[in-house]
Amino acid sequence: FIYCICCIMLLHMVRKKKQSPIGYAITKAIGIDNDKDCDWGEISRKYKLTMREIEICQLICKGISNSDIAQMLFISESTVKHHITSIFSKTGIKGRYELLNIIEKSK
């Protein structure tokens, strides 16, 4: 029972992890601070992104670093980098700012 409570508390702490101030300011400034504004299903279909890739896109758009994404999703940082490379390849972009532009256009 105590183990379950500790796991729940750990998950809560991981989810509350602070976002990078720079990334947060960028996403808030261009108006994609709210996931509800974006049609992630449409983006997934258009670029043939997996559910995990969409999840990582959402975290990137919130300004969360690769290492923090890895901790939040309980995967290695190299796996996060692999997913990001796949996202960039499928969408034909070269960086996070271009990803933000794609998300902005999908509103």
PDB file of N, CA and C in Angstrom:
ATOM      1  N   PHE A   1       0.823  -1.199   0.000  1.00  0.00           N
ATOM      2  CA  PHE A   1       0.000   0.000   0.000  1.00  0.00           C
ATOM      3  C   PHE A   1       0.867   1.262   0.000  1.00  0.00           C
ATOM      4  N   ILE A   2       1.882   1.274   0.836  1.00  0.00           N
ATOM      5  CA  ILE A   2       2.777   2.425   0.908  1.00  0.00           C
ATOM      6  C   ILE A   2       3.510   2.601  -0.419  1.00  0.00           C
ATOM      7  N   TYR A   3       3.874   1.475  -1.045  1.00  0.00           N
ATOM      8  CA  TYR A   3       4.537   1.525  -2.349  1.00  0.00           C
ATOM      9  C   TYR A   3       3.645   2.225  -3.372  1.00  0.00           C
ATOM     10  N   CYS A   4       2.363   1.909  -3.379  1.00  0.00           N
ATOM     11  CA  CYS A   4       1.411   2.526  -4.315  1.00  0.00           C
ATOM     12  C   CYS A   4       1.321   4.034  -4.089  1.00  0.00           C
ATOM     13  N   ILE A   5       1.263   4.436  -2.837  1.00  0.00           N
ATOM     14  CA  ILE A   5       1.185   5.862  -2.516  1.00  0.00           C
ATOM     15  C   ILE A   5       2.459   6.569  -2.978  1.00  0.00           C
ATOM     16  N   CYS A   6       3.609   5.948  -2.751  1.00  0.00           N
ATOM     17  CA  CYS A   6       4.874   6.540  -3.189  1.00  0.00           C
ATOM     18  C   CYS A   6       4.918   6.683  -4.708  1.00  0.00           C
ATOM     19  N   CYS A   7       4.434   5.665  -5.430  1.00  0.00           N
ATOM     20  CA  CYS A   7       4.414   5.725  -6.898  1.00  0.00           C
ATOM     21  C   CYS A   7       3.510   6.853  -7.384  1.00  0.00           C
ATOM     22  N   ILE A   8       2.364   6.994  -6.771  1.00  0.00           N
ATOM     23  CA  ILE A   8       1.430   8.053  -7.150  1.00  0.00           C
ATOM     24  C   ILE A   8       2.048   9.419  -6.883  1.00  0.00           C
ATOM     25  N   MET A   9       2.693   9.564  -5.740  1.00  0.00           N
ATOM     26  CA  MET A   9       3.334  10.840  -5.417  1.00  0.00           C
ATOM     27  C   MET A   9       4.466  11.139  -6.402  1.00  0.00           C
ATOM     28  N   LEU A  10       5.227  10.114  -6.772  1.00  0.00           N
ATOM     29  CA  LEU A  10       6.317  10.297  -7.723  1.00  0.00           C
ATOM     30  C   LEU A  10       5.780  10.738  -9.079  1.00  0.00           C
ATOM     31  N   LEU A  11       4.730  10.098  -9.559  1.00  0.00           N
ATOM     32  CA  LEU A  11       4.119  10.486 -10.831  1.00  0.00           C
ATOM     33  C   LEU A  11       3.628  11.927 -10.783  1.00  0.00           C
ATOM     34  N   HIS A  12       3.021  12.296  -9.670  1.00  0.00           N
ATOM     35  CA  HIS A  12       2.529  13.670  -9.517  1.00  0.00           C
ATOM     36  C   HIS A  12       3.680  14.668  -9.574  1.00  0.00           C
ATOM     37  N   MET A  13       4.783  14.338  -8.911  1.00  0.00           N
ATOM     38  CA  MET A  13       5.934  15.233  -8.898  1.00  0.00           C
ATOM     39  C   MET A  13       6.541  15.351 -10.294  1.00  0.00           C
ATOM     40  N   VAL A  14       6.603  14.241 -11.035  1.00  0.00           N
ATOM     41  CA  VAL A  14       7.168  14.265 -12.376  1.00  0.00           C
ATOM     42  C   VAL A  14       6.309  15.123 -13.291  1.00  0.00           C
ATOM     43  N   ARG A  15       4.999  14.988 -13.179  1.00  0.00           N
ATOM     44  CA  ARG A  15       4.103  15.773 -14.033  1.00  0.00           C
ATOM     45  C   ARG A  15       4.139  17.253 -13.688  1.00  0.00           C
ATOM     46  N   LYS A  16       4.475  17.602 -12.458  1.00  0.00           N
ATOM     47  CA  LYS A  16       4.529  19.000 -12.034  1.00  0.00           C
ATOM     48  C   LYS A  16       5.866  19.640 -12.372  1.00  0.00           C
ATOM     49  N   LYS A  17       6.781  18.846 -12.966  1.00  0.00           N
ATOM     50  CA  LYS A  17       8.122  19.348 -13.273  1.00  0.00           C
ATOM     51  C   LYS A  17       8.029  20.636 -14.085  1.00  0.00           C
ATOM     52  N   LYS A  18       8.851  21.575 -13.731  1.00  0.00           N
ATOM     53  CA  LYS A  18       8.790  22.893 -14.373  1.00  0.00           C
ATOM     54  C   LYS A  18       9.210  22.818 -15.833  1.00  0.00           C
ATOM     55  N   GLN A  19       8.608  23.682 -16.626  1.00  0.00           N
ATOM     56  CA  GLN A  19       8.942  23.796 -18.036  1.00  0.00           C
ATOM     57  C   GLN A  19      10.110  24.767 -18.168  1.00  0.00           C
ATOM     58  N   SER A  20      10.788  24.651 -19.301  1.00  0.00           N
ATOM     59  CA  SER A  20      11.870  25.595 -19.527  1.00  0.00           C
ATOM     60  C   SER A  20      11.278  26.980 -19.722  1.00  0.00           C
ATOM     61  N   PRO A  21      11.794  27.980 -19.043  1.00  0.00           N
ATOM     62  CA  PRO A  21      11.214  29.314 -19.146  1.00  0.00           C
ATOM     63  C   PRO A  21      11.240  29.868 -20.569  1.00  0.00           C
ATOM     64  N   ILE A  22      12.289  29.580 -21.322  1.00  0.00           N
ATOM     65  CA  ILE A  22      12.373  30.094 -22.683  1.00  0.00           C
ATOM     66  C   ILE A  22      11.320  29.433 -23.557  1.00  0.00           C
ATOM     67  N   GLY A  23      11.238  28.114 -23.531  1.00  0.00           N
ATOM     68  CA  GLY A  23      10.249  27.403 -24.332  1.00  0.00           C
ATOM     69  C   GLY A  23       8.838  27.793 -23.961  1.00  0.00           C
ATOM     70  N   TYR A  24       8.596  27.950 -22.672  1.00  0.00           N
ATOM     71  CA  TYR A  24       7.262  28.323 -22.215  1.00  0.00           C
ATOM     72  C   TYR A  24       6.879  29.699 -22.747  1.00  0.00           C
ATOM     73  N   ALA A  25       7.829  30.630 -22.699  1.00  0.00           N
ATOM     74  CA  ALA A  25       7.546  31.984 -23.175  1.00  0.00           C
ATOM     75  C   ALA A  25       7.271  31.984 -24.674  1.00  0.00           C
ATOM     76  N   ILE A  26       7.990  31.175 -25.416  1.00  0.00           N
ATOM     77  CA  ILE A  26       7.799  31.119 -26.863  1.00  0.00           C
ATOM     78  C   ILE A  26       6.421  30.566 -27.190  1.00  0.00           C
ATOM     79  N   THR A  27       6.076  29.431 -26.594  1.00  0.00           N
ATOM     80  CA  THR A  27       4.786  28.818 -26.917  1.00  0.00           C
ATOM     81  C   THR A  27       3.628  29.690 -26.456  1.00  0.00           C
ATOM     82  N   LYS A  28       3.787  30.339 -25.329  1.00  0.00           N
ATOM     83  CA  LYS A  28       2.730  31.226 -24.850  1.00  0.00           C
ATOM     84  C   LYS A  28       2.607  32.454 -25.754  1.00  0.00           C
ATOM     85  N   ALA A  29       3.736  32.970 -26.211  1.00  0.00           N
ATOM     86  CA  ALA A  29       3.730  34.165 -27.053  1.00  0.00           C
ATOM     87  C   ALA A  29       3.059  33.916 -28.397  1.00  0.00           C
ATOM     88  N   ILE A  30       3.242  32.714 -28.968  1.00  0.00           N
ATOM     89  CA  ILE A  30       2.630  32.462 -30.273  1.00  0.00           C
ATOM     90  C   ILE A  30       1.265  31.789 -30.141  1.00  0.00           C
ATOM     91  N   GLY A  31       0.826  31.576 -28.902  1.00  0.00           N
ATOM     92  CA  GLY A  31      -0.552  31.154 -28.691  1.00  0.00           C
ATOM     93  C   GLY A  31      -0.820  29.663 -28.754  1.00  0.00           C
ATOM     94  N   ILE A  32       0.180  28.814 -28.548  1.00  0.00           N
ATOM     95  CA  ILE A  32      -0.102  27.383 -28.505  1.00  0.00           C
ATOM     96  C   ILE A  32       0.147  26.838 -27.105  1.00  0.00           C
ATOM     97  N   ASP A  33      -0.141  27.672 -26.146  1.00  0.00           N
ATOM     98  CA  ASP A  33      -0.019  27.283 -24.754  1.00  0.00           C
ATOM     99  C   ASP A  33      -1.103  26.269 -24.387  1.00  0.00           C
ATOM    100  N   ASN A  34      -2.212  26.289 -25.096  1.00  0.00           N
ATOM    101  CA  ASN A  34      -3.349  25.439 -24.773  1.00  0.00           C
ATOM    102  C   ASN A  34      -3.490  24.333 -25.808  1.00  0.00           C
ATOM    103  N   ASP A  35      -3.377  23.047 -25.364  1.00  0.00           N
ATOM    104  CA  ASP A  35      -3.491  21.913 -26.273  1.00  0.00           C
ATOM    105  C   ASP A  35      -4.858  21.833 -26.938  1.00  0.00           C
ATOM    106  N   LYS A  36      -5.885  22.403 -26.320  1.00  0.00           N
ATOM    107  CA  LYS A  36      -7.234  22.312 -26.864  1.00  0.00           C
ATOM    108  C   LYS A  36      -7.379  23.110 -28.154  1.00  0.00           C
ATOM    109  N   ASP A  37      -6.474  24.058 -28.393  1.00  0.00           N
ATOM    110  CA  ASP A  37      -6.529  24.875 -29.603  1.00  0.00           C
ATOM    111  C   ASP A  37      -6.056  24.112 -30.833  1.00  0.00           C
ATOM    112  N   CYS A  38      -5.395  23.000 -30.635  1.00  0.00           N
ATOM    113  CA  CYS A  38      -4.753  22.288 -31.727  1.00  0.00           C
ATOM    114  C   CYS A  38      -5.481  20.977 -32.022  1.00  0.00           C
ATOM    115  N   ASP A  39      -5.614  20.632 -33.299  1.00  0.00           N
ATOM    116  CA  ASP A  39      -6.228  19.370 -33.696  1.00  0.00           C
ATOM    117  C   ASP A  39      -5.119  18.331 -33.889  1.00  0.00           C
ATOM    118  N   TRP A  40      -4.744  17.671 -32.801  1.00  0.00           N
ATOM    119  CA  TRP A  40      -3.652  16.709 -32.838  1.00  0.00           C
ATOM    120  C   TRP A  40      -3.992  15.508 -33.706  1.00  0.00           C
ATOM    121  N   GLY A  41      -5.274  15.141 -33.771  1.00  0.00           N
ATOM    122  CA  GLY A  41      -5.680  14.034 -34.623  1.00  0.00           C
ATOM    123  C   GLY A  41      -5.401  14.327 -36.086  1.00  0.00           C
ATOM    124  N   GLU A  42      -5.702  15.541 -36.495  1.00  0.00           N
ATOM    125  CA  GLU A  42      -5.449  15.957 -37.877  1.00  0.00           C
ATOM    126  C   GLU A  42      -3.951  15.966 -38.173  1.00  0.00           C
ATOM    127  N   ILE A  43      -3.158  16.467 -37.238  1.00  0.00           N
ATOM    128  CA  ILE A  43      -1.702  16.484 -37.422  1.00  0.00           C
ATOM    129  C   ILE A  43      -1.178  15.058 -37.524  1.00  0.00           C
ATOM    130  N   SER A  44      -1.692  14.174 -36.682  1.00  0.00           N
ATOM    131  CA  SER A  44      -1.283  12.775 -36.699  1.00  0.00           C
ATOM    132  C   SER A  44      -1.589  12.123 -38.044  1.00  0.00           C
ATOM    133  N   ARG A  45      -2.786  12.357 -38.555  1.00  0.00           N
ATOM    134  CA  ARG A  45      -3.178  11.783 -39.848  1.00  0.00           C
ATOM    135  C   ARG A  45      -2.366  12.385 -41.001  1.00  0.00           C
ATOM    136  N   LYS A  46      -2.210  13.680 -40.984  1.00  0.00           N
ATOM    137  CA  LYS A  46      -1.526  14.375 -42.082  1.00  0.00           C
ATOM    138  C   LYS A  46      -0.071  13.933 -42.223  1.00  0.00           C
ATOM    139  N   TYR A  47       0.618  13.798 -41.095  1.00  0.00           N
ATOM    140  CA  TYR A  47       2.044  13.472 -41.130  1.00  0.00           C
ATOM    141  C   TYR A  47       2.349  12.027 -40.754  1.00  0.00           C
ATOM    142  N   LYS A  48       1.293  11.233 -40.507  1.00  0.00           N
ATOM    143  CA  LYS A  48       1.439   9.821 -40.130  1.00  0.00           C
ATOM    144  C   LYS A  48       2.305   9.649 -38.870  1.00  0.00           C
ATOM    145  N   LEU A  49       2.016  10.470 -37.861  1.00  0.00           N
ATOM    146  CA  LEU A  49       2.736  10.405 -36.594  1.00  0.00           C
ATOM    147  C   LEU A  49       2.073   9.386 -35.675  1.00  0.00           C
ATOM    148  N   THR A  50       2.890   8.677 -34.912  1.00  0.00           N
ATOM    149  CA  THR A  50       2.366   7.728 -33.935  1.00  0.00           C
ATOM    150  C   THR A  50       1.849   8.483 -32.717  1.00  0.00           C
ATOM    151  N   MET A  51       1.146   7.769 -31.858  1.00  0.00           N
ATOM    152  CA  MET A  51       0.631   8.382 -30.621  1.00  0.00           C
ATOM    153  C   MET A  51       1.787   8.890 -29.761  1.00  0.00           C
ATOM    154  N   ARG A  52       2.875   8.145 -29.679  1.00  0.00           N
ATOM    155  CA  ARG A  52       4.026   8.560 -28.874  1.00  0.00           C
ATOM    156  C   ARG A  52       4.663   9.814 -29.476  1.00  0.00           C
ATOM    157  N   GLU A  53       4.736   9.884 -30.800  1.00  0.00           N
ATOM    158  CA  GLU A  53       5.300  11.064 -31.444  1.00  0.00           C
ATOM    159  C   GLU A  53       4.426  12.289 -31.194  1.00  0.00           C
ATOM    160  N   ILE A  54       3.112  12.116 -31.219  1.00  0.00           N
ATOM    161  CA  ILE A  54       2.209  13.222 -30.906  1.00  0.00           C
ATOM    162  C   ILE A  54       2.413  13.658 -29.456  1.00  0.00           C
ATOM    163  N   GLU A  55       2.538  12.690 -28.565  1.00  0.00           N
ATOM    164  CA  GLU A  55       2.764  13.003 -27.154  1.00  0.00           C
ATOM    165  C   GLU A  55       4.046  13.826 -26.982  1.00  0.00           C
ATOM    166  N   ILE A  56       5.091  13.442 -27.693  1.00  0.00           N
ATOM    167  CA  ILE A  56       6.355  14.167 -27.620  1.00  0.00           C
ATOM    168  C   ILE A  56       6.216  15.550 -28.256  1.00  0.00           C
ATOM    169  N   CYS A  57       5.472  15.650 -29.358  1.00  0.00           N
ATOM    170  CA  CYS A  57       5.204  16.962 -29.972  1.00  0.00           C
ATOM    171  C   CYS A  57       4.531  17.893 -28.973  1.00  0.00           C
ATOM    172  N   GLN A  58       3.554  17.379 -28.254  1.00  0.00           N
ATOM    173  CA  GLN A  58       2.841  18.196 -27.277  1.00  0.00           C
ATOM    174  C   GLN A  58       3.783  18.709 -26.202  1.00  0.00           C
ATOM    175  N   LEU A  59       4.683  17.851 -25.752  1.00  0.00           N
ATOM    176  CA  LEU A  59       5.634  18.260 -24.714  1.00  0.00           C
ATOM    177  C   LEU A  59       6.652  19.257 -25.263  1.00  0.00           C
ATOM    178  N   ILE A  60       7.091  19.048 -26.493  1.00  0.00           N
ATOM    179  CA  ILE A  60       8.009  20.001 -27.126  1.00  0.00           C
ATOM    180  C   ILE A  60       7.345  21.369 -27.217  1.00  0.00           C
ATOM    181  N   CYS A  61       6.081  21.382 -27.601  1.00  0.00           N
ATOM    182  CA  CYS A  61       5.358  22.649 -27.754  1.00  0.00           C
ATOM    183  C   CYS A  61       5.147  23.358 -26.415  1.00  0.00           C
ATOM    184  N   LYS A  62       5.272  22.629 -25.336  1.00  0.00           N
ATOM    185  CA  LYS A  62       5.185  23.244 -24.011  1.00  0.00           C
ATOM    186  C   LYS A  62       6.548  23.707 -23.521  1.00  0.00           C
ATOM    187  N   GLY A  63       7.570  23.498 -24.356  1.00  0.00           N
ATOM    188  CA  GLY A  63       8.907  23.975 -24.010  1.00  0.00           C
ATOM    189  C   GLY A  63       9.678  23.053 -23.096  1.00  0.00           C
ATOM    190  N   ILE A  64       9.306  21.798 -23.035  1.00  0.00           N
ATOM    191  CA  ILE A  64       9.960  20.848 -22.141  1.00  0.00           C
ATOM    192  C   ILE A  64      11.192  20.268 -22.839  1.00  0.00           C
ATOM    193  N   SER A  65      12.281  20.165 -22.116  1.00  0.00           N
ATOM    194  CA  SER A  65      13.548  19.678 -22.675  1.00  0.00           C
ATOM    195  C   SER A  65      13.504  18.174 -22.921  1.00  0.00           C
ATOM    196  N   ASN A  66      14.447  17.692 -23.728  1.00  0.00           N
ATOM    197  CA  ASN A  66      14.522  16.255 -24.019  1.00  0.00           C
ATOM    198  C   ASN A  66      14.705  15.430 -22.753  1.00  0.00           C
ATOM    199  N   SER A  67      15.569  15.882 -21.859  1.00  0.00           N
ATOM    200  CA  SER A  67      15.811  15.107 -20.637  1.00  0.00           C
ATOM    201  C   SER A  67      14.558  15.062 -19.757  1.00  0.00           C
ATOM    202  N   ASP A  68      13.831  16.164 -19.697  1.00  0.00           N
ATOM    203  CA  ASP A  68      12.596  16.181 -18.910  1.00  0.00           C
ATOM    204  C   ASP A  68      11.512  15.328 -19.561  1.00  0.00           C
ATOM    205  N   ILE A  69      11.457  15.341 -20.896  1.00  0.00           N
ATOM    206  CA  ILE A  69      10.500  14.484 -21.603  1.00  0.00           C
ATOM    207  C   ILE A  69      10.803  13.023 -21.290  1.00  0.00           C
ATOM    208  N   ALA A  70      12.077  12.667 -21.324  1.00  0.00           N
ATOM    209  CA  ALA A  70      12.484  11.290 -21.027  1.00  0.00           C
ATOM    210  C   ALA A  70      12.042  10.876 -19.622  1.00  0.00           C
ATOM    211  N   GLN A  71      12.240  11.756 -18.657  1.00  0.00           N
ATOM    212  CA  GLN A  71      11.834  11.453 -17.286  1.00  0.00           C
ATOM    213  C   GLN A  71      10.319  11.328 -17.171  1.00  0.00           C
ATOM    214  N   MET A  72       9.598  12.212 -17.822  1.00  0.00           N
ATOM    215  CA  MET A  72       8.141  12.205 -17.723  1.00  0.00           C
ATOM    216  C   MET A  72       7.531  10.956 -18.360  1.00  0.00           C
ATOM    217  N   LEU A  73       8.139  10.485 -19.448  1.00  0.00           N
ATOM    218  CA  LEU A  73       7.587   9.341 -20.172  1.00  0.00           C
ATOM    219  C   LEU A  73       8.271   8.023 -19.795  1.00  0.00           C
ATOM    220  N   PHE A  74       9.228   8.090 -18.881  1.00  0.00           N
ATOM    221  CA  PHE A  74       9.950   6.909 -18.409  1.00  0.00           C
ATOM    222  C   PHE A  74      10.648   6.178 -19.557  1.00  0.00           C
ATOM    223  N   ILE A  75      11.310   6.953 -20.417  1.00  0.00           N
ATOM    224  CA  ILE A  75      12.103   6.412 -21.504  1.00  0.00           C
ATOM    225  C   ILE A  75      13.462   7.096 -21.473  1.00  0.00           C
ATOM    226  N   SER A  76      14.414   6.571 -22.244  1.00  0.00           N
ATOM    227  CA  SER A  76      15.747   7.182 -22.247  1.00  0.00           C
ATOM    228  C   SER A  76      15.749   8.445 -23.106  1.00  0.00           C
ATOM    229  N   GLU A  77      16.733   9.279 -22.853  1.00  0.00           N
ATOM    230  CA  GLU A  77      16.862  10.510 -23.628  1.00  0.00           C
ATOM    231  C   GLU A  77      17.180  10.197 -25.095  1.00  0.00           C
ATOM    232  N   SER A  78      17.928   9.114 -25.331  1.00  0.00           N
ATOM    233  CA  SER A  78      18.228   8.743 -26.723  1.00  0.00           C
ATOM    234  C   SER A  78      16.960   8.288 -27.451  1.00  0.00           C
ATOM    235  N   THR A  79      16.021   7.677 -26.742  1.00  0.00           N
ATOM    236  CA  THR A  79      14.744   7.301 -27.348  1.00  0.00           C
ATOM    237  C   THR A  79      13.947   8.545 -27.698  1.00  0.00           C
ATOM    238  N   VAL A  80      13.981   9.542 -26.828  1.00  0.00           N
ATOM    239  CA  VAL A  80      13.308  10.815 -27.118  1.00  0.00           C
ATOM    240  C   VAL A  80      13.913  11.428 -28.376  1.00  0.00           C
ATOM    241  N   LYS A  81      15.233  11.447 -28.467  1.00  0.00           N
ATOM    242  CA  LYS A  81      15.912  12.002 -29.641  1.00  0.00           C
ATOM    243  C   LYS A  81      15.529  11.234 -30.909  1.00  0.00           C
ATOM    244  N   HIS A  82      15.402   9.913 -30.785  1.00  0.00           N
ATOM    245  CA  HIS A  82      14.994   9.095 -31.930  1.00  0.00           C
ATOM    246  C   HIS A  82      13.585   9.495 -32.392  1.00  0.00           C
ATOM    247  N   HIS A  83      12.666   9.662 -31.440  1.00  0.00           N
ATOM    248  CA  HIS A  83      11.301  10.076 -31.780  1.00  0.00           C
ATOM    249  C   HIS A  83      11.294  11.463 -32.433  1.00  0.00           C
ATOM    250  N   ILE A  84      12.086  12.367 -31.903  1.00  0.00           N
ATOM    251  CA  ILE A  84      12.141  13.721 -32.456  1.00  0.00           C
ATOM    252  C   ILE A  84      12.700  13.693 -33.876  1.00  0.00           C
ATOM    253  N   THR A  85      13.725  12.894 -34.112  1.00  0.00           N
ATOM    254  CA  THR A  85      14.273  12.740 -35.465  1.00  0.00           C
ATOM    255  C   THR A  85      13.203  12.215 -36.409  1.00  0.00           C
ATOM    256  N   SER A  86      12.426  11.253 -35.942  1.00  0.00           N
ATOM    257  CA  SER A  86      11.342  10.686 -36.745  1.00  0.00           C
ATOM    258  C   SER A  86      10.269  11.731 -37.044  1.00  0.00           C
ATOM    259  N   ILE A  87       9.931  12.528 -36.033  1.00  0.00           N
ATOM    260  CA  ILE A  87       8.936  13.605 -36.212  1.00  0.00           C
ATOM    261  C   ILE A  87       9.425  14.596 -37.256  1.00  0.00           C
ATOM    262  N   PHE A  88      10.683  15.014 -37.133  1.00  0.00           N
ATOM    263  CA  PHE A  88      11.245  15.976 -38.073  1.00  0.00           C
ATOM    264  C   PHE A  88      11.274  15.397 -39.487  1.00  0.00           C
ATOM    265  N   SER A  89      11.617  14.133 -39.609  1.00  0.00           N
ATOM    266  CA  SER A  89      11.669  13.479 -40.912  1.00  0.00           C
ATOM    267  C   SER A  89      10.275  13.403 -41.546  1.00  0.00           C
ATOM    268  N   LYS A  90       9.290  12.980 -40.778  1.00  0.00           N
ATOM    269  CA  LYS A  90       7.927  12.835 -41.295  1.00  0.00           C
ATOM    270  C   LYS A  90       7.299  14.166 -41.670  1.00  0.00           C
ATOM    271  N   THR A  91       7.633  15.214 -40.933  1.00  0.00           N
ATOM    272  CA  THR A  91       7.038  16.523 -41.193  1.00  0.00           C
ATOM    273  C   THR A  91       7.878  17.367 -42.150  1.00  0.00           C
ATOM    274  N   GLY A  92       9.108  16.943 -42.408  1.00  0.00           N
ATOM    275  CA  GLY A  92       9.978  17.679 -43.316  1.00  0.00           C
ATOM    276  C   GLY A  92      10.535  18.955 -42.721  1.00  0.00           C
ATOM    277  N   ILE A  93      10.710  18.961 -41.401  1.00  0.00           N
ATOM    278  CA  ILE A  93      11.238  20.153 -40.736  1.00  0.00           C
ATOM    279  C   ILE A  93      12.619  19.870 -40.177  1.00  0.00           C
ATOM    280  N   LYS A  94      13.272  20.937 -39.696  1.00  0.00           N
ATOM    281  CA  LYS A  94      14.636  20.788 -39.184  1.00  0.00           C
ATOM    282  C   LYS A  94      14.781  21.155 -37.711  1.00  0.00           C
ATOM    283  N   GLY A  95      13.749  21.734 -37.115  1.00  0.00           N
ATOM    284  CA  GLY A  95      13.906  22.163 -35.731  1.00  0.00           C
ATOM    285  C   GLY A  95      12.587  22.385 -35.017  1.00  0.00           C
ATOM    286  N   ARG A  96      12.715  22.677 -33.734  1.00  0.00           N
ATOM    287  CA  ARG A  96      11.549  22.856 -32.875  1.00  0.00           C
ATOM    288  C   ARG A  96      10.693  24.054 -33.274  1.00  0.00           C
ATOM    289  N   TYR A  97      11.340  25.125 -33.725  1.00  0.00           N
ATOM    290  CA  TYR A  97      10.570  26.308 -34.117  1.00  0.00           C
ATOM    291  C   TYR A  97       9.682  26.008 -35.320  1.00  0.00           C
ATOM    292  N   GLU A  98      10.196  25.220 -36.251  1.00  0.00           N
ATOM    293  CA  GLU A  98       9.383  24.834 -37.395  1.00  0.00           C
ATOM    294  C   GLU A  98       8.214  23.955 -36.951  1.00  0.00           C
ATOM    295  N   LEU A  99       8.442  23.117 -35.943  1.00  0.00           N
ATOM    296  CA  LEU A  99       7.348  22.305 -35.397  1.00  0.00           C
ATOM    297  C   LEU A  99       6.275  23.211 -34.810  1.00  0.00           C
ATOM    298  N   LEU A 100       6.692  24.235 -34.100  1.00  0.00           N
ATOM    299  CA  LEU A 100       5.738  25.190 -33.536  1.00  0.00           C
ATOM    300  C   LEU A 100       4.924  25.872 -34.643  1.00  0.00           C
ATOM    301  N   ASN A 101       5.580  26.160 -35.768  1.00  0.00           N
ATOM    302  CA  ASN A 101       4.874  26.765 -36.901  1.00  0.00           C
ATOM    303  C   ASN A 101       3.830  25.820 -37.481  1.00  0.00           C
ATOM    304  N   ILE A 102       4.171  24.536 -37.584  1.00  0.00           N
ATOM    305  CA  ILE A 102       3.207  23.551 -38.077  1.00  0.00           C
ATOM    306  C   ILE A 102       1.989  23.490 -37.152  1.00  0.00           C
ATOM    307  N   ILE A 103       2.248  23.480 -35.852  1.00  0.00           N
ATOM    308  CA  ILE A 103       1.164  23.410 -34.875  1.00  0.00           C
ATOM    309  C   ILE A 103       0.303  24.667 -34.961  1.00  0.00           C
ATOM    310  N   GLU A 104       0.940  25.805 -35.105  1.00  0.00           N
ATOM    311  CA  GLU A 104       0.210  27.078 -35.208  1.00  0.00           C
ATOM    312  C   GLU A 104      -0.698  27.082 -36.433  1.00  0.00           C
ATOM    313  N   LYS A 105      -0.196  26.562 -37.554  1.00  0.00           N
ATOM    314  CA  LYS A 105      -0.994  26.537 -38.780  1.00  0.00           C
ATOM    315  C   LYS A 105      -2.170  25.570 -38.699  1.00  0.00           C
ATOM    316  N   SER A 106      -2.086  24.595 -37.798  1.00  0.00           N
ATOM    317  CA  SER A 106      -3.152  23.583 -37.708  1.00  0.00           C
ATOM    318  C   SER A 106      -4.345  24.056 -36.876  1.00  0.00           C
ATOM    319  N   LYS A 107      -4.251  25.228 -36.290  1.00  0.00           N
ATOM    320  CA  LYS A 107      -5.336  25.750 -35.456  1.00  0.00           C
ATOM    321  C   LYS A 107      -6.543  26.096 -36.298  1.00  0.00           C
TER     322      LYS A 107
END
